[in-house]
Coordinates of C-alpha atoms in Angstrom, one line a residue:
M1 CA 74.8 134.4 131.6
Q2 CA 77.6 133.6 134.1
Y3 CA 75.7 129.5 134.7
L4 CA 75.6 129.2 130.6
R5 CA 79.5 130.4 130.2
H6 CA 80.7 127.5 133.1
F7 CA 78.3 125.2 132.1
C8 CA 79.6 125.8 127.3
L9 CA 83.7 126.1 129.0
L10 CA 83.1 122.3 130.2
C11 CA 81.9 121.1 126.7
I12 CA 85.0 122.1 125.2
I13 CA 86.9 121.1 128.0
W14 CA 84.9 117.4 128.0
L15 CA 85.1 117.7 124.0
S16 CA 88.6 118.4 123.5
I17 CA 89.7 115.9 126.6
S18 CA 87.7 113.2 124.7
A19 CA 88.3 114.1 120.6
P20 CA 90.5 111.0 120.4
T21 CA 87.9 108.7 121.2
L22 CA 85.8 110.0 119.2
N23 CA 87.7 110.4 116.0
A24 CA 89.3 107.6 116.5
Q25 CA 89.7 104.4 114.0
K26 CA 88.5 101.3 115.2
W27 CA 91.0 98.4 113.9
V28 CA 93.7 101.1 113.5
D29 CA 94.3 104.1 116.3
T30 CA 96.2 102.1 119.2
L31 CA 93.7 103.0 122.2
Y32 CA 93.8 99.6 125.2
S33 CA 95.9 98.8 127.8
I34 CA 97.2 95.3 127.0
Q35 CA 98.3 91.9 128.7
S36 CA 100.8 89.7 127.2
Q37 CA 102.5 86.5 127.9
Q38 CA 105.7 85.1 127.0
N39 CA 107.6 81.7 125.5
I40 CA 104.5 79.6 125.2
E41 CA 104.7 76.3 123.3
Y42 CA 103.2 76.0 120.5
G43 CA 104.4 72.6 119.7
I44 CA 107.6 69.9 119.2
A45 CA 108.9 70.2 115.0
E46 CA 112.1 68.3 113.9
D47 CA 115.0 70.6 112.6
F48 CA 117.1 70.2 109.0
A49 CA 119.1 68.0 111.1
G50 CA 117.5 66.2 113.4
N51 CA 117.1 67.9 116.8
M52 CA 113.0 68.0 118.0
R53 CA 112.8 71.2 118.9
H54 CA 110.1 73.1 121.0
L55 CA 108.2 75.2 119.4
L56 CA 107.1 79.0 121.3
L57 CA 105.3 81.6 120.9
D58 CA 104.5 85.1 123.0
I59 CA 100.9 86.3 123.0
S60 CA 99.7 89.9 124.3
Y61 CA 95.7 90.9 124.1
P62 CA 93.9 93.6 124.7
T63 CA 93.2 94.9 128.7
N64 CA 89.5 97.2 128.1
D65 CA 88.1 96.3 124.6
T66 CA 84.7 95.1 124.3
I67 CA 85.2 91.6 123.2
P68 CA 83.5 91.2 119.4
I69 CA 80.6 88.5 119.9
C70 CA 82.4 86.5 117.9
G71 CA 85.9 87.4 119.0
R72 CA 88.5 89.7 118.1
P73 CA 90.4 89.2 114.8
L74 CA 93.8 87.3 115.5
M75 CA 97.5 88.3 113.9
V76 CA 100.3 86.4 113.8
M77 CA 103.7 87.6 113.7
V78 CA 106.9 86.3 111.7
H79 CA 110.5 87.2 111.9
G80 CA 113.3 87.3 109.6
G81 CA 117.2 85.8 109.3
S82 CA 117.2 83.8 105.8
F83 CA 115.9 80.8 107.2
L84 CA 119.3 80.5 109.7
G85 CA 119.6 83.2 112.5
G86 CA 116.8 85.2 113.6
S87 CA 114.1 85.0 116.3
K88 CA 110.5 86.7 117.8
E89 CA 112.6 88.9 119.9
D90 CA 113.5 90.7 116.6
P91 CA 112.1 94.3 118.4
V92 CA 110.1 95.8 114.8
L93 CA 108.1 92.2 115.8
K94 CA 107.3 93.3 119.1
Q95 CA 106.4 96.5 117.9
L96 CA 104.0 94.6 115.6
T97 CA 102.3 92.6 118.3
I98 CA 102.2 94.8 120.8
D99 CA 100.6 97.9 118.6
F100 CA 98.1 95.7 117.3
A101 CA 97.0 93.6 120.6
K102 CA 96.5 98.1 121.5
R103 CA 94.2 97.8 118.1
G104 CA 92.2 95.3 119.0
Y105 CA 93.6 92.1 117.6
F106 CA 94.6 88.8 119.6
T107 CA 98.4 89.2 118.6
A108 CA 101.2 85.9 118.8
N109 CA 104.7 86.6 117.3
I110 CA 106.1 83.3 116.6
N111 CA 109.4 81.4 116.8
Y112 CA 110.1 79.0 113.8
L113 CA 112.1 76.2 112.9
L114 CA 115.9 77.1 111.1
G115 CA 118.6 76.4 109.5
M116 CA 120.3 74.6 106.2
F117 CA 122.6 72.4 105.4
Q118 CA 126.0 74.8 104.4
T119 CA 127.7 73.3 101.1
E120 CA 131.3 70.7 101.9
K121 CA 133.1 73.8 99.3
E122 CA 135.4 75.9 102.0
V123 CA 133.4 79.3 100.1
H124 CA 134.7 81.9 102.5
C125 CA 135.3 85.8 102.9
N126 CA 136.4 87.5 106.1
V127 CA 133.0 89.6 106.4
T128 CA 130.4 88.4 108.8
G129 CA 127.5 89.8 111.0
I130 CA 126.5 91.7 108.1
F131 CA 122.9 92.7 108.4
N132 CA 122.4 89.7 111.4
T133 CA 123.9 86.3 109.4
P134 CA 127.2 85.7 109.1
W135 CA 128.5 85.7 106.3
D136 CA 129.7 82.7 104.9
C137 CA 126.4 80.6 106.5
S138 CA 124.7 81.5 103.2
N139 CA 126.9 79.4 101.2
M140 CA 124.0 76.2 100.7
A141 CA 124.8 72.6 100.1
D142 CA 123.0 73.0 96.4
S143 CA 119.2 75.5 96.4
S144 CA 116.7 73.7 97.6
E145 CA 117.7 74.6 101.5
W146 CA 116.6 77.2 100.4
Y147 CA 113.2 76.6 100.0
R148 CA 113.7 73.4 102.4
G149 CA 114.0 76.4 104.7
N150 CA 111.4 78.5 103.8
F151 CA 108.5 75.3 103.5
R152 CA 109.7 74.4 106.9
G153 CA 108.4 77.5 108.8
M154 CA 105.3 77.9 106.8
Q155 CA 104.1 74.5 108.3
D156 CA 105.2 75.5 111.6
M157 CA 103.6 78.4 111.0
K158 CA 100.6 77.1 110.1
G159 CA 100.4 74.9 113.5
A160 CA 100.9 77.9 115.6
I161 CA 98.2 79.2 113.9
R162 CA 96.0 76.2 114.6
Y163 CA 97.2 75.4 118.1
L164 CA 95.5 79.7 118.8
V165 CA 92.4 79.8 116.8
N166 CA 91.6 75.7 118.2
R167 CA 91.9 77.8 121.7
A168 CA 89.8 79.7 119.8
A169 CA 86.9 80.2 123.7
D170 CA 89.5 81.0 126.0
Y171 CA 91.4 82.9 124.1
H172 CA 88.7 85.0 122.9
I173 CA 89.6 85.0 118.8
D174 CA 87.5 84.7 116.1
P175 CA 89.2 82.4 113.7
Q176 CA 87.3 84.3 110.5
Q177 CA 89.5 86.7 111.3
V178 CA 93.3 86.0 110.5
F179 CA 95.7 87.8 109.2
L180 CA 100.1 87.4 108.9
V181 CA 101.9 89.6 109.1
G182 CA 106.6 88.8 108.6
E183 CA 109.6 90.9 107.9
S184 CA 112.4 89.3 105.6
A185 CA 111.9 85.8 105.1
G186 CA 108.9 85.9 107.7
G187 CA 107.6 87.8 104.8
F188 CA 108.4 84.7 102.4
I189 CA 106.8 81.9 105.6
A190 CA 103.4 84.2 105.5
M191 CA 102.7 84.4 101.8
Q192 CA 103.2 80.9 101.9
T193 CA 101.2 80.3 104.1
A194 CA 98.8 82.0 102.8
Y195 CA 98.7 81.6 99.1
L196 CA 100.4 77.7 99.0
D197 CA 96.9 76.2 99.6
D198 CA 97.1 72.9 97.4
E199 CA 99.9 70.1 97.4
T200 CA 99.9 70.5 93.5
E201 CA 102.1 73.7 95.1
K202 CA 104.9 71.9 96.3
H203 CA 107.8 72.4 95.2
A204 CA 110.5 69.7 93.6
S205 CA 112.5 70.4 96.7
C206 CA 110.1 69.8 99.1
F207 CA 109.7 66.0 98.3
A208 CA 112.7 63.5 99.4
L209 CA 116.4 64.3 98.0
E210 CA 119.6 62.3 98.3
D211 CA 121.2 62.6 101.5
V212 CA 123.7 66.2 101.1
L213 CA 127.9 65.4 101.7
A214 CA 129.0 67.4 105.3
P215 CA 129.7 70.9 106.1
N216 CA 132.7 72.0 105.1
A217 CA 135.0 72.5 108.3
I218 CA 134.4 76.3 108.2
Y219 CA 131.4 76.8 109.0
E220 CA 131.4 74.5 112.0
M221 CA 132.0 77.2 114.6
T222 CA 130.2 79.8 113.2
C223 CA 126.7 78.5 111.8
V224 CA 126.8 75.1 113.4
Q225 CA 127.8 75.6 117.3
N226 CA 127.1 79.1 117.6
L227 CA 123.9 79.4 115.6
G228 CA 123.3 76.6 117.6
F229 CA 121.7 74.0 114.6
D230 CA 124.5 71.4 116.2
T231 CA 126.9 70.3 119.0
S232 CA 129.5 69.9 115.9
I233 CA 129.2 68.8 112.8
V234 CA 129.3 65.6 112.7
S235 CA 126.4 65.2 114.3
L236 CA 124.6 66.1 111.4
N237 CA 121.7 63.7 110.4
L238 CA 122.9 64.3 106.7
Q239 CA 119.1 63.1 105.8
R240 CA 116.7 64.5 103.6
P241 CA 113.4 63.4 103.8
D242 CA 110.1 64.1 102.2
L243 CA 109.0 67.2 104.6
G244 CA 105.9 66.3 104.3
S245 CA 101.9 68.1 104.0
I246 CA 102.1 71.4 103.5
E247 CA 99.5 72.0 106.2
G248 CA 102.6 69.7 108.8
T249 CA 101.3 67.5 111.3
L250 CA 101.5 70.3 114.3
N251 CA 98.1 70.5 116.0
L252 CA 96.0 68.4 113.6
E253 CA 92.7 68.2 115.7
N254 CA 91.7 72.2 114.3
V255 CA 89.6 74.0 114.4
P256 CA 88.9 75.5 110.6
Y257 CA 90.3 78.9 109.7
L258 CA 90.0 81.8 107.5
I259 CA 93.2 83.9 105.9
K260 CA 92.1 87.5 105.7
G261 CA 95.2 89.9 105.0
V262 CA 99.0 89.2 104.6
G263 CA 101.5 91.9 105.4
N264 CA 104.2 91.4 103.8
F265 CA 107.4 94.0 105.2
Y266 CA 110.2 93.7 102.6
G267 CA 110.1 89.5 102.0
G268 CA 109.5 87.4 98.9
M269 CA 108.3 84.2 96.8
M270 CA 111.0 81.8 95.6
Q271 CA 107.1 80.5 92.8
N272 CA 104.2 82.0 91.9
L273 CA 101.6 81.4 94.7
F274 CA 98.8 82.8 92.5
S275 CA 98.2 81.0 89.6
V276 CA 97.1 77.3 91.6
N277 CA 93.9 78.4 94.4
T278 CA 91.9 76.9 96.4
Y279 CA 90.4 80.1 98.2
V280 CA 86.9 81.8 97.2
K281 CA 87.9 84.8 98.2
P282 CA 91.7 85.0 98.7
P283 CA 93.8 87.3 101.2
K284 CA 94.4 90.5 100.6
L285 CA 97.5 91.3 100.7
Y286 CA 99.9 94.6 101.4
L287 CA 103.2 94.8 99.9
Y288 CA 105.9 96.9 101.7
H289 CA 109.9 97.2 100.1
Q290 CA 112.8 99.8 99.4
P291 CA 114.1 99.7 95.6
N292 CA 117.6 99.5 96.4
D293 CA 117.3 96.5 99.3
L294 CA 120.4 94.3 99.1
V295 CA 118.9 91.4 100.8
V296 CA 115.7 90.2 98.9
P297 CA 115.2 92.1 95.1
F298 CA 112.6 94.7 94.9
Q299 CA 112.4 93.3 91.5
Q300 CA 113.3 89.4 91.0
A301 CA 116.5 87.9 91.4
K302 CA 119.1 85.6 93.5
V303 CA 118.2 86.5 96.9
L304 CA 121.4 88.2 98.4
D305 CA 122.6 89.8 95.2
G306 CA 123.1 93.0 95.9
L307 CA 125.0 92.9 99.5
N308 CA 127.1 89.5 97.1
A309 CA 127.9 91.9 94.3
F310 CA 128.5 94.5 97.3
F311 CA 131.1 92.5 98.7
S312 CA 132.7 90.3 96.0
N313 CA 133.7 93.8 93.8
N314 CA 134.7 95.7 96.6
F315 CA 135.9 93.5 99.7
G316 CA 137.7 90.6 96.7
C317 CA 134.9 88.3 98.7
A318 CA 134.4 84.6 96.5
N319 CA 130.4 84.6 95.6
L320 CA 127.8 83.1 97.5
I321 CA 126.6 80.3 95.6
N322 CA 123.9 78.3 95.8
R323 CA 121.2 80.6 96.1
P324 CA 117.6 80.5 94.5
I325 CA 115.7 83.1 92.1
V326 CA 113.0 85.3 94.4
T327 CA 110.4 87.7 93.3
G328 CA 110.1 90.8 95.3
S329 CA 107.4 93.0 96.1
A330 CA 107.2 94.3 92.7
G331 CA 108.6 91.5 91.2
I332 CA 104.5 89.9 92.3
R333 CA 102.4 93.1 92.0
S334 CA 104.1 92.4 88.5
W335 CA 102.4 88.5 88.4
I336 CA 98.9 89.4 90.5
D337 CA 98.1 92.4 87.7
T338 CA 99.4 89.2 84.5
I339 CA 96.8 86.9 86.3
S340 CA 93.9 89.2 86.8
A341 CA 94.1 90.7 83.4
A342 CA 93.6 87.3 82.1
G343 CA 90.6 87.3 84.1
N344 CA 91.9 84.7 87.0
L345 CA 91.1 85.6 90.9
V346 CA 94.0 87.4 92.5
P347 CA 94.2 88.8 95.7
E348 CA 93.8 92.5 96.3
Y349 CA 96.9 94.4 97.3
Y350 CA 98.3 97.8 98.5
I351 CA 101.7 98.6 97.5
D352 CA 103.6 100.6 100.0
F353 CA 107.4 101.5 97.7
T354 CA 109.0 104.5 98.7
N355 CA 111.9 106.5 97.1
N356 CA 114.8 104.3 98.7
F357 CA 117.4 104.4 95.8
A358 CA 120.7 105.2 98.1
D359 CA 123.5 102.3 96.4
A360 CA 125.2 100.6 98.7
W361 CA 128.0 102.3 99.1
T362 CA 125.4 104.7 101.1
Q363 CA 123.9 102.4 103.1
F364 CA 127.2 100.8 104.0
L365 CA 128.0 103.6 105.6
N366 CA 124.5 105.4 106.8
P367 CA 122.6 102.2 107.7
V368 CA 119.7 104.7 107.5
T369 CA 119.3 104.5 104.1
N370 CA 119.5 100.3 104.2
G371 CA 117.0 99.9 102.3
H372 CA 116.7 96.5 103.7
S373 CA 114.3 98.1 106.8
V374 CA 111.4 100.4 107.9
P375 CA 112.4 103.2 108.3
D376 CA 109.5 105.3 109.5
Y377 CA 107.6 102.0 111.5
W378 CA 104.5 104.3 112.5
L379 CA 103.9 105.6 109.3
H380 CA 103.9 102.2 107.5
S381 CA 102.7 100.4 110.5
N382 CA 99.7 102.6 110.8
R383 CA 99.2 101.5 106.7
L384 CA 98.7 98.1 108.4
A385 CA 96.3 98.8 110.7
T386 CA 94.2 101.2 108.1
F387 CA 94.0 97.9 104.9
F388 CA 93.2 95.6 107.1
A389 CA 90.2 97.0 109.0
S390 CA 89.4 97.6 105.3
A391 CA 89.2 93.5 105.6
I392 CA 87.5 93.1 109.0
D393 CA 84.3 92.1 109.3
S394 CA 81.2 92.0 111.5
C395 CA 80.2 88.8 113.0
L396 CA 79.0 86.2 111.5
S397 CA 76.9 84.4 114.0
S398 CA 75.5 87.5 114.2
T399 CA 74.7 89.4 110.9
V400 CA 71.3 88.6 109.8
R401 CA 71.7 89.3 105.5
N402 CA 68.6 91.4 105.1
E403 CA 67.5 93.5 108.0
E404 CA 63.5 93.5 106.7
S405 CA 63.8 90.4 109.1
N406 CA 63.2 91.2 112.5
L407 CA 63.7 87.3 114.2
T408 CA 66.2 84.1 113.2
W409 CA 66.4 81.5 113.6
T410 CA 68.2 79.9 117.1
V411 CA 70.0 76.9 116.5
F412 CA 70.5 75.0 119.4
P413 CA 71.9 72.6 120.6
N414 CA 75.1 74.5 119.9
P415 CA 77.7 72.8 120.4
T416 CA 76.4 69.8 118.6
S417 CA 77.7 66.4 117.8
S418 CA 75.4 65.3 115.1
R419 CA 72.4 67.0 115.4
F420 CA 70.6 70.6 115.6
S421 CA 67.3 71.5 115.5
L422 CA 66.3 75.0 113.6
R423 CA 63.0 76.6 115.8
S424 CA 61.5 80.5 114.7
N425 CA 58.7 82.6 114.8
S426 CA 59.1 83.7 112.0
I427 CA 56.2 84.8 109.5
H428 CA 58.3 83.5 106.4
K429 CA 58.7 79.9 106.7
L430 CA 61.7 77.3 105.9
N431 CA 62.4 76.8 102.5
S432 CA 66.2 75.1 102.4
I433 CA 69.7 75.1 105.2
E434 CA 73.4 75.3 103.2
L435 CA 76.6 73.9 105.5
I436 CA 79.7 76.1 104.9
N437 CA 83.1 75.6 105.6
P438 CA 84.9 78.7 106.9
L439 CA 86.2 79.0 103.3
G440 CA 82.7 80.3 101.5
E441 CA 82.3 76.3 99.5
I442 CA 79.2 74.5 100.0
L443 CA 79.5 71.1 101.9
F444 CA 75.9 69.9 101.9
Q445 CA 72.2 71.2 101.2
W446 CA 69.2 70.6 102.3
Q447 CA 66.2 71.2 100.8
I448 CA 63.0 71.2 103.2
E449 CA 60.1 69.9 100.6
E450 CA 57.2 71.5 103.5
S451 CA 57.8 74.3 104.4
R452 CA 58.0 74.3 107.8
D453 CA 59.0 76.4 111.6
Q454 CA 60.8 74.3 113.1
V455 CA 62.9 71.7 112.0
Q456 CA 65.6 69.1 112.7
I457 CA 69.0 67.8 111.1
D458 CA 71.4 65.0 110.8
F459 CA 75.2 66.1 110.3
P460 CA 76.3 63.5 107.8
K461 CA 79.3 61.2 109.3
H462 CA 81.9 62.5 107.5
F463 CA 82.4 65.6 108.6
S464 CA 85.4 67.0 111.2
T465 CA 84.8 69.3 114.3
G466 CA 85.0 72.4 114.0
I467 CA 83.2 75.6 112.9
Y468 CA 80.7 76.0 110.8
F469 CA 78.0 78.0 109.1
L470 CA 75.3 77.2 108.2
R471 CA 72.9 80.0 104.8
I472 CA 69.2 79.3 106.0
K473 CA 66.8 80.7 103.7
S474 CA 63.0 81.4 104.5
G475 CA 60.6 83.1 102.2
P476 CA 63.0 85.9 101.0
F477 CA 65.2 86.9 103.2
I478 CA 68.4 84.5 103.7
E479 CA 70.2 84.4 107.6
I480 CA 73.6 83.0 108.3
K481 CA 74.6 81.2 111.3
R482 CA 77.3 79.6 113.1
V483 CA 77.3 76.0 114.0
V484 CA 80.1 74.1 115.7
I485 CA 80.5 70.5 115.4
Q486 CA 82.6 68.0 118.7

């Protein structure tokens, strides 16, 4: 009896210790130890002023998890700063990078090209450093500068993704499970990276434009020099060339990848990116926003509208000029709902809005009520993690679509350069094979005229290197296999 009591006591102690592990939610709870590396160069690109910039990223990843057979999901973070400032050292983004690595992701936090041309006009207000953005520096040469800053950030983010998935084997990344997260300007960039997927969506502002006039001298120290855009106004290259493809130019020797989800923290869109698309299934979209945001409007208005009104009405500041109309998270939800009601393809979304309606003076006097922030980090980051977890699949390369089939097809050699073979001992003979890209599009189909349990296939010569999938139909069964062309 004494022995039984001791045994039961040990059981209770073990259960109390192990309960957090037993009840842990995969991809949601921070379960793992991690390792991080800083300042990895993922490319060199030309900024708005003609300077070549070294683009850096930080990475974090678990060290004591069981790596999935296809690799870990990849999450790429991008900071805010009105396309003028900010960096991957942003504390919220750094924390997200660490915490999602602890959840089992391979995470990266990137820098990207910053800077836009300020106006030649003298538009000055003695209010600087507001929300980490010097006030005067937000007076652009024209509204096109905002579109161009966003576009360059998108090109860099796509280049960073390609840099990482091209090293999928070394980093243990699953290219079919990519997630993007951005705050403020980074939210604009992350959503544009995911949903601006067709060249026809490239905005007119991102093609070649007339040269700008040199910025006014008042922007010399505050903007050009202090923000590091150049050594002086006179050294700026004032040309505005075509910004090129929506894919950019970085790391184009890419492994195909699939964006599964996007997290937007108080960012927005400069155009509706849901009406035109090439994806088979749109990435899921998490939208966090506060109704009293003074920087990025909750619905739709000019960027910085709330701050502009506050300082012009209360401090006599001249209105910031050449600001584009942008659409915040509530307006984005309306876009999606309207397109969905018409029967068109739209992302599944999760709304995470607060009830913070503090006015501008309250926010100015009490920063806790700031509408352009995340007041409860753990609450909202866990909601993001839970939403993304529902999008993470088991590996396609190990998925048998009909569980009654115990014998699977073998693909060899894999990787291959031009030819592969299929072999199986199944009693069901091979009927057809489809070659599918990571977007789920059927690229080629082989019909097998004679049922066989072994076949040799030659790839069409025009296919580029990368990861593809074979949908193998044999008898009543369908199986998916991953194949790498190198």
